[in-house]
Coordinates of C-alpha atoms and ligand atoms in Angstrom, one line a residue:
M1 CA 14.3 -76.3 -24.4
K2 CA 10.5 -76.6 -25.8
K3 CA 8.0 -73.4 -26.1
H4 CA 5.3 -72.8 -27.6
I5 CA 3.7 -68.8 -28.6
A6 CA 1.3 -67.9 -29.7
V7 CA 1.8 -64.7 -32.1
I8 CA -0.6 -62.1 -33.6
S9 CA 0.4 -60.3 -35.7
G10 CA -2.6 -57.6 -35.2
D11 CA -3.7 -54.8 -37.9
G12 CA -1.4 -52.4 -40.4
I13 CA 2.2 -53.1 -40.1
G14 CA 1.5 -55.9 -37.7
P15 CA 2.3 -58.7 -39.9
D16 CA 5.2 -56.7 -41.2
I17 CA 7.2 -56.2 -38.1
V18 CA 5.7 -59.8 -36.6
S19 CA 7.0 -62.0 -39.3
E20 CA 10.2 -60.1 -39.1
A21 CA 10.4 -61.2 -35.7
V22 CA 9.6 -64.2 -36.0
K23 CA 12.3 -65.1 -38.7
T24 CA 14.6 -64.1 -35.8
L25 CA 13.5 -65.9 -32.9
E26 CA 13.6 -69.2 -35.6
R27 CA 17.3 -68.0 -36.4
I28 CA 17.7 -68.3 -32.8
S29 CA 16.5 -71.3 -32.5
S30 CA 18.5 -73.2 -34.4
L31 CA 21.5 -71.2 -33.7
Y32 CA 20.9 -72.3 -29.5
G33 CA 19.0 -75.3 -30.4
H34 CA 15.5 -74.6 -29.1
E35 CA 12.3 -75.6 -30.4
F36 CA 10.1 -73.1 -30.5
E37 CA 6.0 -73.5 -32.1
F38 CA 4.2 -70.8 -33.2
E39 CA 0.4 -71.0 -33.3
Y40 CA -1.1 -68.0 -34.7
L41 CA -4.4 -66.5 -34.0
L42 CA -6.3 -63.2 -34.6
A43 CA -7.2 -60.3 -32.4
G44 CA -7.9 -56.4 -32.9
G45 CA -9.5 -55.2 -36.4
A46 CA -8.7 -59.0 -38.4
S47 CA -10.9 -60.5 -35.6
I48 CA -13.2 -58.7 -36.4
D49 CA -13.4 -59.1 -40.2
E50 CA -12.8 -62.4 -39.5
Y51 CA -15.5 -63.7 -36.1
G52 CA -17.0 -60.0 -36.2
V53 CA -15.5 -59.9 -32.3
P54 CA -12.2 -57.8 -31.6
L55 CA -11.8 -61.2 -29.9
T56 CA -13.1 -64.0 -28.9
Q57 CA -13.2 -66.7 -25.4
E58 CA -11.7 -69.5 -28.3
T59 CA -8.2 -67.1 -29.1
L60 CA -7.8 -65.8 -25.3
E61 CA -8.0 -69.9 -24.3
R62 CA -5.5 -70.5 -26.6
A63 CA -3.3 -67.3 -25.7
K64 CA -3.4 -68.6 -21.9
S65 CA -2.4 -72.3 -23.2
A66 CA 1.1 -70.6 -25.1
D67 CA 4.6 -69.9 -23.1
S68 CA 3.7 -66.7 -24.3
V69 CA 2.3 -64.3 -26.6
L70 CA 4.3 -61.9 -29.0
L71 CA 1.4 -59.4 -30.5
G72 CA 2.6 -56.5 -33.6
A73 CA -0.4 -54.1 -33.3
V74 CA -3.9 -53.7 -33.4
G75 CA -6.4 -51.0 -34.8
G76 CA -7.0 -48.6 -38.0
P77 CA -9.5 -46.1 -39.6
K78 CA -11.1 -49.0 -40.4
W79 CA -12.7 -50.3 -37.1
D80 CA -12.7 -46.4 -35.8
G81 CA -16.5 -45.8 -35.9
L82 CA -17.3 -48.9 -33.7
E83 CA -19.0 -48.7 -30.4
G84 CA -16.3 -49.3 -26.9
R85 CA -16.9 -52.8 -26.8
L86 CA -15.9 -53.4 -30.2
R87 CA -13.0 -52.0 -30.7
P88 CA -9.8 -53.5 -31.7
E89 CA -8.1 -52.2 -28.9
K90 CA -10.9 -54.3 -26.4
A91 CA -8.7 -57.3 -27.3
L92 CA -5.6 -56.0 -25.8
L93 CA -7.5 -55.1 -22.9
A94 CA -8.8 -58.4 -22.2
L95 CA -6.0 -60.1 -23.6
R96 CA -4.3 -58.2 -20.7
S97 CA -7.3 -58.7 -18.1
G98 CA -8.1 -62.9 -19.2
L99 CA -4.6 -63.1 -19.1
G100 CA -3.9 -61.6 -15.8
L101 CA -0.6 -59.5 -16.9
F102 CA -0.8 -56.7 -14.2
C103 CA 3.0 -55.2 -15.2
N104 CA 3.3 -53.3 -17.6
L105 CA 7.4 -52.4 -18.5
R106 CA 8.1 -50.0 -20.9
P107 CA 11.7 -48.7 -21.4
A108 CA 12.2 -45.6 -22.5
L109 CA 16.0 -45.9 -23.7
M110 CA 18.2 -43.3 -26.0
Y111 CA 20.1 -45.2 -28.9
K112 CA 23.4 -43.2 -28.9
A113 CA 23.5 -43.4 -32.4
L114 CA 19.7 -41.7 -32.9
E115 CA 20.4 -38.9 -29.8
D116 CA 19.8 -36.4 -32.9
A117 CA 15.9 -37.5 -33.4
S118 CA 15.1 -36.6 -30.2
P119 CA 13.3 -32.9 -29.6
L120 CA 15.4 -32.3 -26.5
K121 CA 18.5 -30.3 -26.5
S122 CA 21.7 -32.5 -26.3
S123 CA 22.3 -30.0 -23.3
I124 CA 19.1 -31.6 -21.5
I125 CA 19.8 -35.4 -22.8
G126 CA 23.3 -35.0 -21.7
E127 CA 24.6 -38.2 -21.4
G128 CA 21.5 -40.5 -22.5
I129 CA 18.3 -41.1 -21.1
D130 CA 17.1 -44.5 -19.7
I131 CA 14.3 -44.9 -18.0
M132 CA 12.5 -48.0 -17.7
I133 CA 8.8 -47.2 -17.2
V134 CA 6.1 -50.1 -13.9
R135 CA 2.7 -49.3 -16.1
E136 CA 0.0 -51.1 -13.7
L137 CA -2.3 -52.3 -16.1
T138 CA -5.1 -54.5 -15.1
G139 CA -6.6 -51.6 -13.0
G140 CA -7.7 -48.6 -12.7
I141 CA -10.0 -46.8 -14.4
Y142 CA -9.6 -48.6 -18.1
F143 CA -11.0 -51.3 -15.7
G144 CA -13.4 -49.5 -13.4
E145 CA -17.2 -49.5 -14.3
K146 CA -18.5 -47.6 -17.3
T147 CA -21.9 -45.8 -17.4
L148 CA -23.4 -44.2 -19.9
S149 CA -26.7 -42.6 -18.8
S150 CA -29.8 -44.2 -20.5
D151 CA -31.1 -40.5 -22.2
S152 CA -27.1 -40.5 -22.8
S153 CA -26.9 -36.8 -20.7
W154 CA -23.6 -38.2 -18.3
A155 CA -21.0 -40.8 -18.9
S156 CA -18.8 -41.9 -15.9
D157 CA -15.9 -44.4 -15.7
L158 CA -14.7 -45.7 -12.3
M159 CA -11.2 -45.2 -11.1
K160 CA -10.3 -48.1 -8.5
Y161 CA -7.5 -49.4 -6.6
S162 CA -7.0 -52.2 -4.3
V163 CA -4.3 -52.4 -1.8
E164 CA -2.8 -55.7 -3.0
E165 CA -3.1 -54.9 -7.0
I166 CA -1.0 -51.8 -6.1
E167 CA 1.5 -53.4 -3.7
R168 CA 2.4 -56.3 -6.3
I169 CA 2.9 -53.5 -9.1
A170 CA 5.0 -52.0 -6.3
R171 CA 7.0 -54.9 -5.5
K172 CA 7.9 -55.3 -9.3
A173 CA 9.2 -51.5 -9.6
F174 CA 11.6 -51.9 -6.7
D175 CA 12.5 -55.2 -7.8
A176 CA 13.6 -53.8 -11.6
A177 CA 15.2 -51.2 -9.7
R178 CA 17.1 -53.8 -7.5
K179 CA 18.8 -54.1 -11.4
R180 CA 19.5 -50.4 -12.3
K181 CA 20.6 -47.6 -10.0
K182 CA 18.7 -48.3 -7.5
R183 CA 15.8 -45.4 -7.5
V184 CA 12.0 -45.4 -8.0
T185 CA 10.0 -42.6 -8.3
S186 CA 6.3 -43.6 -7.9
V187 CA 3.8 -41.6 -9.8
D188 CA 0.2 -40.2 -8.3
K189 CA -2.1 -36.9 -7.7
A190 CA -2.4 -37.7 -3.9
N191 CA -3.2 -33.8 -3.5
V192 CA -6.8 -35.3 -5.4
L193 CA -7.5 -38.8 -6.0
E194 CA -8.3 -41.4 -3.2
T195 CA -7.1 -43.6 -4.9
S196 CA -3.3 -42.0 -5.2
R197 CA -3.6 -41.5 -1.5
L198 CA -3.5 -45.3 -1.0
W199 CA -0.9 -45.9 -3.8
R200 CA 1.3 -43.4 -2.0
K201 CA 0.3 -45.1 1.6
V202 CA 0.9 -48.6 0.4
V203 CA 3.7 -47.9 -2.1
S204 CA 6.0 -45.7 0.5
R205 CA 5.1 -49.6 3.1
V206 CA 6.4 -51.7 0.2
A207 CA 9.4 -49.5 0.2
E208 CA 10.0 -50.5 3.7
D209 CA 10.9 -54.0 2.1
Y210 CA 13.2 -52.8 -0.1
P211 CA 16.2 -50.3 2.1
D212 CA 18.5 -49.9 -1.0
V213 CA 16.4 -48.5 -3.2
E214 CA 15.7 -45.0 -3.0
L215 CA 11.7 -43.9 -3.0
N216 CA 10.0 -40.6 -4.1
H217 CA 6.7 -39.3 -4.5
M218 CA 5.7 -37.5 -7.6
Y219 CA 2.3 -36.2 -8.7
V220 CA 1.4 -36.7 -12.4
D221 CA 1.6 -33.0 -13.5
N222 CA 4.8 -32.1 -11.9
A223 CA 6.3 -35.7 -13.5
A224 CA 4.9 -35.0 -17.7
M225 CA 7.2 -31.4 -17.1
Q226 CA 9.8 -33.0 -15.1
L227 CA 10.3 -35.8 -18.2
V228 CA 11.3 -33.0 -20.5
R229 CA 12.9 -30.2 -18.0
N230 CA 15.2 -33.3 -16.8
P231 CA 14.2 -37.1 -18.0
R232 CA 17.7 -37.7 -16.4
Q233 CA 16.6 -37.9 -13.0
F234 CA 14.1 -40.6 -13.4
D235 CA 16.4 -44.8 -13.3
V236 CA 12.3 -46.4 -12.6
I237 CA 8.9 -44.7 -12.4
V238 CA 6.2 -47.1 -11.4
T239 CA 2.6 -45.6 -11.7
E240 CA -1.5 -47.1 -11.9
N241 CA -2.6 -47.6 -15.9
M242 CA -3.9 -43.9 -17.0
F243 CA -0.7 -41.9 -15.9
G244 CA 1.9 -45.0 -17.0
D245 CA -0.8 -44.7 -20.5
I246 CA 0.2 -40.6 -20.8
L247 CA 3.8 -41.0 -19.3
S248 CA 5.0 -43.5 -21.6
D249 CA 4.2 -42.5 -24.2
E250 CA 5.9 -38.8 -23.6
A251 CA 8.9 -40.7 -22.2
S252 CA 9.5 -42.4 -25.6
M253 CA 8.9 -39.6 -27.9
I254 CA 11.6 -37.7 -25.6
T255 CA 14.1 -41.0 -26.5
G256 CA 14.0 -40.4 -30.7
S257 CA 13.5 -43.8 -31.0
I258 CA 9.9 -44.9 -30.6
G259 CA 10.2 -47.6 -33.5
M260 CA 12.9 -49.0 -31.6
L261 CA 11.4 -49.6 -27.9
S262 CA 9.7 -52.7 -26.8
S263 CA 7.6 -52.9 -24.1
A264 CA 6.7 -56.5 -21.6
S265 CA 3.3 -57.1 -19.9
L266 CA 3.7 -59.6 -17.1
G267 CA 1.8 -61.7 -14.6
S268 CA 2.6 -63.4 -11.2
G269 CA 3.4 -66.7 -14.0
K270 CA 6.0 -67.1 -16.8
C271 CA 4.1 -66.1 -19.2
G272 CA 4.1 -62.7 -20.7
M273 CA 2.7 -60.8 -24.0
Y274 CA 5.3 -58.9 -25.7
E275 CA 4.7 -55.7 -27.8
P276 CA 6.4 -52.5 -29.4
I277 CA 5.9 -49.0 -27.8
H278 CA 4.3 -48.1 -31.2
G279 CA 1.1 -48.7 -33.0
S280 CA -0.2 -50.1 -36.0
A281 CA 0.9 -47.4 -38.8
P282 CA -2.2 -48.4 -41.0
D283 CA -0.1 -45.4 -43.5
I284 CA 2.2 -47.7 -44.4
A285 CA 1.3 -51.4 -44.0
G286 CA 2.4 -53.9 -46.3
K287 CA 4.7 -51.6 -47.6
N288 CA 8.0 -52.9 -46.3
I289 CA 9.0 -49.3 -44.8
A290 CA 8.3 -49.8 -40.9
N291 CA 11.2 -50.5 -38.5
P292 CA 10.4 -54.0 -36.7
I293 CA 13.6 -53.8 -34.3
A294 CA 10.6 -52.6 -31.3
T295 CA 9.0 -55.8 -32.4
I296 CA 12.6 -58.0 -32.8
L297 CA 13.3 -56.2 -29.5
S298 CA 10.1 -57.5 -27.9
A299 CA 10.8 -61.2 -28.9
A300 CA 14.6 -60.3 -27.2
S301 CA 12.6 -59.8 -23.7
M302 CA 10.9 -62.5 -24.3
L303 CA 13.6 -64.8 -24.3
R304 CA 14.6 -63.0 -21.2
Y305 CA 11.8 -62.6 -18.9
S306 CA 9.1 -65.9 -20.4
F307 CA 11.6 -68.3 -20.9
D308 CA 15.0 -67.2 -18.7
M309 CA 17.0 -67.3 -22.2
D310 CA 19.5 -64.3 -20.9
V311 CA 22.1 -65.3 -23.1
E312 CA 19.8 -65.6 -26.8
A313 CA 18.2 -61.9 -26.1
K314 CA 20.9 -60.2 -25.1
A315 CA 22.5 -61.9 -28.7
I316 CA 19.7 -60.1 -30.4
E317 CA 19.7 -56.8 -28.4
D318 CA 23.3 -56.2 -29.2
A319 CA 23.1 -57.0 -32.6
V320 CA 20.5 -54.4 -32.9
E321 CA 22.7 -52.1 -31.4
K322 CA 25.5 -52.9 -33.5
V323 CA 23.2 -52.5 -36.9
V324 CA 22.3 -49.2 -35.5
N325 CA 25.8 -48.7 -35.3
A326 CA 26.5 -49.3 -38.4
G327 CA 24.6 -47.2 -39.4
W328 CA 22.0 -49.3 -41.3
R329 CA 18.3 -47.1 -41.0
T330 CA 14.9 -48.0 -41.6
F331 CA 13.0 -44.9 -43.0
D332 CA 11.9 -43.9 -39.3
I333 CA 15.2 -43.5 -37.6
A334 CA 17.0 -42.1 -40.9
K335 CA 18.1 -38.0 -41.7
E336 CA 16.7 -36.4 -44.0
G337 CA 18.5 -37.5 -47.2
E338 CA 19.8 -40.8 -45.3
K339 CA 19.9 -43.9 -47.1
Y340 CA 17.2 -46.3 -45.7
I341 CA 16.5 -50.3 -45.9
G342 CA 13.5 -52.2 -45.6
T343 CA 11.3 -54.2 -43.1
K344 CA 12.7 -57.5 -44.5
E345 CA 16.2 -56.4 -45.0
M346 CA 16.5 -54.5 -41.2
G347 CA 15.8 -58.3 -40.3
E348 CA 17.6 -59.7 -42.2
K349 CA 20.7 -57.4 -41.2
I350 CA 19.8 -58.1 -37.6
R351 CA 20.3 -62.2 -38.4
E352 CA 22.9 -61.4 -40.1
V353 CA 24.8 -59.7 -36.9
I354 CA 23.4 -62.8 -34.5
E355 CA 24.9 -65.5 -36.8
Ligands
IPM401 C1 -1.3 -48.7 -25.3 C2 -1.9 -48.4 -25.9 C3 -3.2 -48.8 -25.3 C4 -3.8 -48.2 -24.2 C5 -4.7 -48.2 -26.7 C6 -4.2 -49.0 -27.7 C7 -6.0 -49.1 -25.6 O1 -2.7 -46.7 -25.6 O2 -0.9 -50.2 -24.5 O3 0.1 -47.6 -24.5 O4 -4.2 -47.2 -24.2 O5 -3.1 -49.4 -23.5
MG402 MG1 -0.9 -46.1 -25.2

C-alpha cells in the first residue's frame, strides 16, 4: 500500500525520537511491501523561528492532504514568553481543529516489567493498569471564545458543547469499550456546570445504543481521586477536553511508563495525528538520551487506525514488549544503577526484533 505521511518533528527531543519512529516505519514498509512517503513539515517553535508563526496555513494544508500525521513534541523555554496566539502549543491546537481530530485516545497502560516505576503501591496496582482515556479534543473551554478586557482587569474562556460534539465522542468511547472490558466511565462536573449536565444527558442517551456496555458517571474531582485510590476500576474513561488533559497526565504517571505511552487523535475519516504523550524535554534534546518508544508506538497506532495494517502494528508493539522484557532500558525507565542505552540504540533494538 502507498501512503503519504506528514512528519512534524517539532522541538526539543522531537527530532531525536521521530527519526527512530520513521526508521521503524521504513523497516516495516520494506518488510511488508508498502510504500511510505515522508514529507517533513515545521510546526511549533521550529515554525516560529522559520516563519514567525507556530503553524502556517500552507503547513496545515499540506498536513490535510497527507494520509496521516506523525508528530514529536512542540514547545520549550525559548518561546515561553510569547503571547497566547504565538505560542508553539497553538500549532497543536490548530492542527487538531484544522484536521477535525475530535477524538483523542490516550491509553494508560502499565508494562509489567516496569511496574517498579509506578508511584503506587503494588497492592493498589494488583494485576496492572490498563485504562483508555477518550478525550474530546476540539471543543470545550480550549476552543470557546477568549476575552481579555481592554484594561486587563478580567479575562474569560467560554466552555461550550453542542449535542453533536458530545454524541460523536461518546460513540467513539463506546466503540472502544466494545473491544475492551465493556465499561465506560463518563467524567464530568454535572453538579456545577451546565455543559456537564448536557454531557451526562447525551452520553446516557448514546449508551442506549450499546446495551452490552456498562456506563457509569463520575465527577471529575472524584475521578482524580479514584485514579490513585483504585485505578483498576476503570476501563474506558470519556471526558471533555480539559478534564481529559488533566486526567490523562495523572493516568499516565501512575503507570510509571510515561516515556512509553502513545496517543492517537482521530476524526470522522481515516487521517489521524499520532504523537507521544510526553513533552519536548528540551534539557535532553539532541543528546541521544530520550526514550523513542512512545513515538514508535504512536507510529504503530497510525498503522492500525489510519491504514488498517493490524499485523504490522502488532509487529511493532510485540517488538517493543520483547525488548523491554529482555531488560533493555533507556535512561528514563532504568532503575538507579541499571545500565541503559541511547535513543538510537533503542530504536535499532526494536527494529532488530521486528525482523
Ligand atoms: C496535551 C498538551 C496540550 C493540551 C498542550 C501542549 C496545548 O498538554 O496534548 O495534553 O493541553 O492539549
Ligand atoms: Mg496535556
